[in-house]
XYZ file of N, CA and C in Angstrom:
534
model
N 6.421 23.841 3.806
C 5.331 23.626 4.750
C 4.759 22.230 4.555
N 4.515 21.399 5.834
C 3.917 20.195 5.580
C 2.917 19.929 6.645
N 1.480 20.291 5.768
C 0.343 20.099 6.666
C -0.208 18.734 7.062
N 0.762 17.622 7.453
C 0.083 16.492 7.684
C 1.010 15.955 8.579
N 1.566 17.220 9.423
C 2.310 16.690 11.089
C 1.707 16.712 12.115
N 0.527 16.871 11.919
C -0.196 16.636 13.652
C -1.442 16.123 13.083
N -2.501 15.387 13.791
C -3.721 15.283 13.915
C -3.205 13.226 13.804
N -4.636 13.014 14.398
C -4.749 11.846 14.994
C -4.280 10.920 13.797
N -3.829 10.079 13.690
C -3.809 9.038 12.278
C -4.748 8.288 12.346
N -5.665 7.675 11.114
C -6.790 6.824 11.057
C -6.159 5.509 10.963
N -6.787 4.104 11.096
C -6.081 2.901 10.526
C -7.511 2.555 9.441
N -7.029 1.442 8.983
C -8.198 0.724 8.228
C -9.638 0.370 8.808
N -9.576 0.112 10.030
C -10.631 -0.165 11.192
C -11.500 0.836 11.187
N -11.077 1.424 11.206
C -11.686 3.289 11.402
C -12.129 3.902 10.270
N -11.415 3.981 9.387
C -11.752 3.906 7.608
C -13.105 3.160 7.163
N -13.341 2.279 7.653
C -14.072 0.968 7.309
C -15.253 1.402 8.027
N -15.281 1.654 9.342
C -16.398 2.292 10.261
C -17.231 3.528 9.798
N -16.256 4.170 9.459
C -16.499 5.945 8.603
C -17.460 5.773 7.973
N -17.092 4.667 6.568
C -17.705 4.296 5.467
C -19.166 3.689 5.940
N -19.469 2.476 6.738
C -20.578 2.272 7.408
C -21.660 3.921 7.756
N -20.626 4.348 8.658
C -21.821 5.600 9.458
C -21.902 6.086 8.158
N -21.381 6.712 7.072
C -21.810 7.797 5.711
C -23.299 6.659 5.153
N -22.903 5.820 5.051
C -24.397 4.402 4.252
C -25.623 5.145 5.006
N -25.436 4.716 6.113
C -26.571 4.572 7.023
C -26.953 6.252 7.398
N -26.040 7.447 7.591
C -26.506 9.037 7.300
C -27.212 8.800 5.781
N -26.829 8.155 5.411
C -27.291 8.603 3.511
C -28.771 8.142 3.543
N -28.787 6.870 3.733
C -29.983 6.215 4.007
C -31.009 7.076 4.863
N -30.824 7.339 6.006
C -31.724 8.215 6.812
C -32.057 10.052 6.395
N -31.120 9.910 5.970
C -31.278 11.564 4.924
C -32.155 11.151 3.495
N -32.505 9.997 2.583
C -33.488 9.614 1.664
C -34.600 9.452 2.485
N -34.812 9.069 3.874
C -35.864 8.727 4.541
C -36.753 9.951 4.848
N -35.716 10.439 5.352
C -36.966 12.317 5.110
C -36.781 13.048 3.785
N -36.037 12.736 2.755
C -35.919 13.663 1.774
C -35.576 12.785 0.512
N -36.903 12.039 0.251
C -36.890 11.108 -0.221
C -36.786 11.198 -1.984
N -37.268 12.620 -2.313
C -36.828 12.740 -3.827
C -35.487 14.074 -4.484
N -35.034 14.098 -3.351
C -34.175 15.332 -3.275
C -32.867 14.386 -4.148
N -31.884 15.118 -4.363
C -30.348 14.947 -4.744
C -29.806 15.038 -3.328
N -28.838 14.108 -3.226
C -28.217 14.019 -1.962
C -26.573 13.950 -2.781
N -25.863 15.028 -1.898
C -24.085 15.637 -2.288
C -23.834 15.238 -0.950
N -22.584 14.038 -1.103
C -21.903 13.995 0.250
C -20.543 14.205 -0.326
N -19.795 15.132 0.545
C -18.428 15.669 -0.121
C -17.796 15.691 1.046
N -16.410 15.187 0.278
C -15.064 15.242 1.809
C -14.368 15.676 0.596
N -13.202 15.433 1.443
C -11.541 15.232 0.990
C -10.994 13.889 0.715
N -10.304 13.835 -0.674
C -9.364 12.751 -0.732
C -7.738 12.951 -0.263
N -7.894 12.240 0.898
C -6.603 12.660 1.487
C -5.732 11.140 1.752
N -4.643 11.342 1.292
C -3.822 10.028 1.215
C -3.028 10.086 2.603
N -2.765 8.466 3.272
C -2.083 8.428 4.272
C -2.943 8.573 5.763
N -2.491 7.868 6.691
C -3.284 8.113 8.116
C -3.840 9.712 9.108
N -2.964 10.747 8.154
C -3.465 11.712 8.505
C -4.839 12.278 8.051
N -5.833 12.084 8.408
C -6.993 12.642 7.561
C -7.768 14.143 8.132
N -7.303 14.577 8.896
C -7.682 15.715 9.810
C -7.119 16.574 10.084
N -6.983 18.153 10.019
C -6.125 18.894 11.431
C -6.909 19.935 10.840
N -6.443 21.307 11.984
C -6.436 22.407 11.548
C -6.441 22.828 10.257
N -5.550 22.574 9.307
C -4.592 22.997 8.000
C -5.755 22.002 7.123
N -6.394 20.667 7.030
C -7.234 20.429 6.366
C -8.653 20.548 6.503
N -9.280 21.212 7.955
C -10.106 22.202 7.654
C -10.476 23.049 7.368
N -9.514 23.821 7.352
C -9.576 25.048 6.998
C -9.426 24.609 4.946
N -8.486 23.681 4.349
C -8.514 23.475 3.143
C -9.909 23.264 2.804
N -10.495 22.322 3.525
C -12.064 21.830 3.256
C -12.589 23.164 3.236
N -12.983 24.052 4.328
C -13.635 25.375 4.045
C -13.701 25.804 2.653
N -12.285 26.183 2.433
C -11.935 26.984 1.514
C -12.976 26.143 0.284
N -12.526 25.048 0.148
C -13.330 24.526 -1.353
C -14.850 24.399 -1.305
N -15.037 24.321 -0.012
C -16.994 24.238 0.431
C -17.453 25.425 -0.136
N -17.048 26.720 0.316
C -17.272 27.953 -0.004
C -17.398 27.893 -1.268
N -16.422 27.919 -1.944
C -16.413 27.811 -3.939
C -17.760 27.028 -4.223
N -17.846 25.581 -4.014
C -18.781 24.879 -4.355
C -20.165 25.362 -4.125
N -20.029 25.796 -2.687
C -21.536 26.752 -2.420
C -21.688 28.087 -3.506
N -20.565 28.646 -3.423
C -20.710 29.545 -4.826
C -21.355 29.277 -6.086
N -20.792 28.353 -6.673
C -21.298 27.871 -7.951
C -22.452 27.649 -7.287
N -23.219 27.107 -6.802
C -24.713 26.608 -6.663
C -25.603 27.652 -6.217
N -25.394 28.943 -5.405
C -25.595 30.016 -5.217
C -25.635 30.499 -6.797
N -24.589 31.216 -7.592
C -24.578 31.799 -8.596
C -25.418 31.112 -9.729
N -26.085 29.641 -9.632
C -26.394 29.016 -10.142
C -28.250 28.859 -10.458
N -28.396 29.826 -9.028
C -29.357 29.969 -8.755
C -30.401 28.273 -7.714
N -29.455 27.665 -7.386
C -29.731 25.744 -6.763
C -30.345 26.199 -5.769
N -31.409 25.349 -5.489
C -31.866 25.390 -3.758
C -31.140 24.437 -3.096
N -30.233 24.740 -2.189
C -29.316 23.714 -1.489
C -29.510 23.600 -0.463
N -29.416 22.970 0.551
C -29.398 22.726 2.257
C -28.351 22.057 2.742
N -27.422 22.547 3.872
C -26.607 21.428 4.490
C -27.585 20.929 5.372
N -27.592 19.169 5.518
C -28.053 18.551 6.483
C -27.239 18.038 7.400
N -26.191 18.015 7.215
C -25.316 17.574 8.282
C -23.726 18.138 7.613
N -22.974 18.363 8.749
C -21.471 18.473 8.347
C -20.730 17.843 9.728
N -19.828 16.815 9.032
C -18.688 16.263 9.611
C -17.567 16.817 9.772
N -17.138 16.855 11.149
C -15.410 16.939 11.591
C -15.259 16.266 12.674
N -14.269 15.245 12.043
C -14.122 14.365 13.326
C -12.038 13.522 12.892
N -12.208 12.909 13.567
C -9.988 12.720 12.995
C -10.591 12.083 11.967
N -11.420 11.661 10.903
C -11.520 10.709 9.677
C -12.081 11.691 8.660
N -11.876 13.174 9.424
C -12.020 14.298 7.930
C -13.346 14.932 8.299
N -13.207 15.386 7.188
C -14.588 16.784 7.427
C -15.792 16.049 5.926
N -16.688 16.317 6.300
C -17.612 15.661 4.925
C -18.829 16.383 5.624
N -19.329 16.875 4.397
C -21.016 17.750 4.402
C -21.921 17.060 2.957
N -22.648 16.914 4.367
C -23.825 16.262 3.151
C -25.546 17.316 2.908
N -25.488 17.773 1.703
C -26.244 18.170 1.496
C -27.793 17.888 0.349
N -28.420 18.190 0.306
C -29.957 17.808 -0.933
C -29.918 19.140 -0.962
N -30.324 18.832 -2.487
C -31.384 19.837 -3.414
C -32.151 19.527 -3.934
N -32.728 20.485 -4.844
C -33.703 20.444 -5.668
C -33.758 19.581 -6.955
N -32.809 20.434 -7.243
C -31.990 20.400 -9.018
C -32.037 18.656 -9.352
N -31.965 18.283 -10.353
C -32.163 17.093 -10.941
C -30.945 16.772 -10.870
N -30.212 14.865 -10.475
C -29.247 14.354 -10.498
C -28.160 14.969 -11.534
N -28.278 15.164 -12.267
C -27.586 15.761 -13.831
C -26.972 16.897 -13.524
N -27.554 17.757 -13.457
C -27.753 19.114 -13.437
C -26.381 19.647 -12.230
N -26.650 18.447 -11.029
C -26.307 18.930 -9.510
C -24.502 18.262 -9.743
N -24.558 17.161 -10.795
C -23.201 16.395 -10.646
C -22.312 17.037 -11.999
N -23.145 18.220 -13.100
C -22.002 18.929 -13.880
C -22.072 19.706 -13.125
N -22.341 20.485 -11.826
C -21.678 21.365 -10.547
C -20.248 21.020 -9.963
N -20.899 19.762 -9.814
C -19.413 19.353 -8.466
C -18.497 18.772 -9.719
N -18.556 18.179 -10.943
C -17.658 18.127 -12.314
C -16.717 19.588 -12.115
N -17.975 20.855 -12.813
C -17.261 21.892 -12.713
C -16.381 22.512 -11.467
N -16.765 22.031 -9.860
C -16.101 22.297 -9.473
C -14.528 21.982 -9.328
N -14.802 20.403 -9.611
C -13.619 19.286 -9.455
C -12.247 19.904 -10.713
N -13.024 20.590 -11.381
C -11.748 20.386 -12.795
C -11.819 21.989 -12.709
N -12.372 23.000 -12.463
C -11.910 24.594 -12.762
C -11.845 25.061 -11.449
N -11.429 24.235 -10.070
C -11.436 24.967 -8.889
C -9.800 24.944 -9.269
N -8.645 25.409 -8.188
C -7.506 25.105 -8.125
C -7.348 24.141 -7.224
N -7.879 23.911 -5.850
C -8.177 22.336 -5.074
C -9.412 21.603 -5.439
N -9.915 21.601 -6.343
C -11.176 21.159 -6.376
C -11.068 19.502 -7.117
N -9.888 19.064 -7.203
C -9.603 17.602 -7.932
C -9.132 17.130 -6.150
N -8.664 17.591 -5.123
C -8.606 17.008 -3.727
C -9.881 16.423 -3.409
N -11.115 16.891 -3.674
C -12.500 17.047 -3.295
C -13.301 15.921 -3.995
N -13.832 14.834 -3.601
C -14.638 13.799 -3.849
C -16.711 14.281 -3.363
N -16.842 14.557 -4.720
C -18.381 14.988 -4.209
C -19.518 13.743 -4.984
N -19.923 13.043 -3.573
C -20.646 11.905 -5.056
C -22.078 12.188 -4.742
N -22.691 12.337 -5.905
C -24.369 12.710 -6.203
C -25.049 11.570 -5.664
N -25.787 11.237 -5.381
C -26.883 10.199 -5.390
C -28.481 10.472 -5.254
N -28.780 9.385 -5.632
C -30.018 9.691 -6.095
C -30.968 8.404 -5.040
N -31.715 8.478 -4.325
C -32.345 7.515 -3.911
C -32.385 5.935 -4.873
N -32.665 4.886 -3.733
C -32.322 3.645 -4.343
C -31.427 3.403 -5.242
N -30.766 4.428 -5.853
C -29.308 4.290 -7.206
C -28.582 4.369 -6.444
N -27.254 4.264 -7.303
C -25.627 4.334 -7.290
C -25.305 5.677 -7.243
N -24.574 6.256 -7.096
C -23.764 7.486 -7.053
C -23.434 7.806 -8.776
N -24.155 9.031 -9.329
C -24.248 9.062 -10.604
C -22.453 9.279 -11.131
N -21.932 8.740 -12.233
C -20.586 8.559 -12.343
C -20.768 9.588 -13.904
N -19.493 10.838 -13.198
C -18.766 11.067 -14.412
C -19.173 10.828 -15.853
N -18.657 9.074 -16.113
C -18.925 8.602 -17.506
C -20.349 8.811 -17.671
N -21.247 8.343 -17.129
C -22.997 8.555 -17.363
C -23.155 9.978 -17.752
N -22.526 11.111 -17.185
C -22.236 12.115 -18.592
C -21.639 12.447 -19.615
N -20.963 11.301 -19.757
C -20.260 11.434 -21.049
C -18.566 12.433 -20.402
N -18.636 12.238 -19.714
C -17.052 12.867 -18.989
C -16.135 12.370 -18.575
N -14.627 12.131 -19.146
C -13.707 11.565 -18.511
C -13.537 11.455 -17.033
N -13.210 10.194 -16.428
C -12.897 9.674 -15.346
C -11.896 10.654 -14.622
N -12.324 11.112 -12.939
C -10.914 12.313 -12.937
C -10.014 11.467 -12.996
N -8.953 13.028 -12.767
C -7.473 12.362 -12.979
C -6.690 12.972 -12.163
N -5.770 12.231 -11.547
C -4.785 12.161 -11.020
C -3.854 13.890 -10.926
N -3.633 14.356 -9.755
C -3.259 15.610 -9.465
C -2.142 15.712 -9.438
N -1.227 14.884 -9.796
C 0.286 14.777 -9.908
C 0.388 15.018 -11.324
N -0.072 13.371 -11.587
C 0.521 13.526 -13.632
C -0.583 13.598 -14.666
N -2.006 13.843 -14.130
C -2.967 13.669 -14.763
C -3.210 12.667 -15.773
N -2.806 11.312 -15.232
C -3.561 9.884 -15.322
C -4.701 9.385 -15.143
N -5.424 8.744 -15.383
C -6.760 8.390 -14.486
C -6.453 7.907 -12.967
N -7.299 8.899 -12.164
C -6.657 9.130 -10.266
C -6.853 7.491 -10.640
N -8.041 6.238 -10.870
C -8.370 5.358 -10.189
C -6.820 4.137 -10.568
N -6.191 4.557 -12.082
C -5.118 3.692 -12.295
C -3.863 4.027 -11.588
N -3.729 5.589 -11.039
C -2.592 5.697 -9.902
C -2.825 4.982 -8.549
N -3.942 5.012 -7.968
C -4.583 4.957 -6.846
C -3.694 3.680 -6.789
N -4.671 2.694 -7.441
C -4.372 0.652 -7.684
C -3.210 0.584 -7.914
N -2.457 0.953 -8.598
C -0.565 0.923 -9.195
C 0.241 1.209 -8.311
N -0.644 2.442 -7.080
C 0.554 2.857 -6.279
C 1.224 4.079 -6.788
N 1.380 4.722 -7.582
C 2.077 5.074 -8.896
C 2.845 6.394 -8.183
N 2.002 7.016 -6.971
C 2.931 7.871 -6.206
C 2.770 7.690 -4.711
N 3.957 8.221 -3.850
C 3.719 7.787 -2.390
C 3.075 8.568 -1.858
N 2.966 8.204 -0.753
C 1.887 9.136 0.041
C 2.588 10.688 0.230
N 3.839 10.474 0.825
C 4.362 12.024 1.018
C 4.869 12.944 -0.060
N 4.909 12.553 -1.397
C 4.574 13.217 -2.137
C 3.509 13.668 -2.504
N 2.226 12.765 -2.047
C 0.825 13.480 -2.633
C 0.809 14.401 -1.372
N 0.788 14.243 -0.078
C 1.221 15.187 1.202
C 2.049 16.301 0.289
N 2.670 16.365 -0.080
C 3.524 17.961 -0.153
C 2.761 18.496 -1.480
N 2.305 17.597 -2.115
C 1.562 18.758 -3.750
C 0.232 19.287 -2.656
N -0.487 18.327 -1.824
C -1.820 18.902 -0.819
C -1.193 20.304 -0.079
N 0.077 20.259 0.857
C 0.661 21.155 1.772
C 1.111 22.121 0.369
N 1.636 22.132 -0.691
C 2.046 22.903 -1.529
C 0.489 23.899 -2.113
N -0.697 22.689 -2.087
C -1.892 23.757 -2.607
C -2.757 24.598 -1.654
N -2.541 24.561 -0.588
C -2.838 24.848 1.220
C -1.888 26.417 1.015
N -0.479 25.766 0.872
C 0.334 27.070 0.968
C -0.083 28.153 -0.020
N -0.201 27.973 -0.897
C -0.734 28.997 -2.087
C -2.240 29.382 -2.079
N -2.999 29.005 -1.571
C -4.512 29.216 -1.975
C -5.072 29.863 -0.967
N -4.557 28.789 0.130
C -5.481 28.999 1.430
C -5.073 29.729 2.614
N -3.775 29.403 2.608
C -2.786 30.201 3.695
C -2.069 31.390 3.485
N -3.011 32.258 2.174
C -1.858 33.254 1.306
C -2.337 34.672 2.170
């Protein structure tokens, strides 16, 4: 099965635009919710396919889990917005919970989900950076092929796109489509 034969392809232009509109949602979501934790989460999806059927429904599947943990967790959470558009699905939500607290969530989700290393969830905190991993003392993720650091495969190249396509369509087939 290979879930990355239909849906629109993105180019760099479009990529680049995406990234703009998420700044400026982020920004206007601190403007009314100005001391909250703000979670904006997509998919890391390699190659011009960033959309279809088969990766919303993947996105579901891992939203659900993540809402779990924060549910079972007892978090006050809110979605304020959720994206689907051909440049992917991304939900941005605030809570309560203190920066810390909200980013060993999406940690735990990233490393004990079974798709949850596909899933890019970055914390932020008004006027800061997106709280990183290391600032808890936690290895950098890693890479879903050979478990490298993802950021030294990413830069190296180190696998092609349609192989990271068939381990994605290979974790779709087993998890989500079973």
């Amino acid at each position: 099965m290979n879930i990355f034969q239909e849906g629109n392809p993105q180019n760099i232009a479009q990529v680049l635009a995406g990234k703009d509109y998420r700044v400026a949602l982020q920004q206007a979501i601190f403007k009314k919710y100005p001391d909250a934790t703000l979670v904006d989460i997509n998919l890391n999806i390699p190659g011009p396919i960033k959309n279809n059927r088969y990766l919303i429904k993947l996105f579901d599947y891992g939203i659900k889990q993540l809402e779990e943990i924060w549910q079972n967790k007892g978090y006050d959470y809110k979605l304020l917005k959720a994206l689907n558009n051909d440049a992917g699905c991304e939900n941005f939500y605030v809570l309560r919970e203190s920066s810390k607290v909200v980013k060993l969530s999406t940690i735990l989700f990233e490393e004990n989900n079974k798709i949850g290393r596909l899933f890019d969830a970055d914390v932020l905190i008004k006027g800061k950076h997106a709280l990183s991993r290391q600032e808890l003392e936690y290895s950098s993720r890693r890479c879903y092929l050979c478990n490298r650091p993802a950021k030294e495969c990413a830069r190296s190249r180190r696998h092609s796109v349609e192989e990271m396509q068939r381990y994605i369509s290979s974790l779709y087939a087993k998890y989500v489509n079973n």
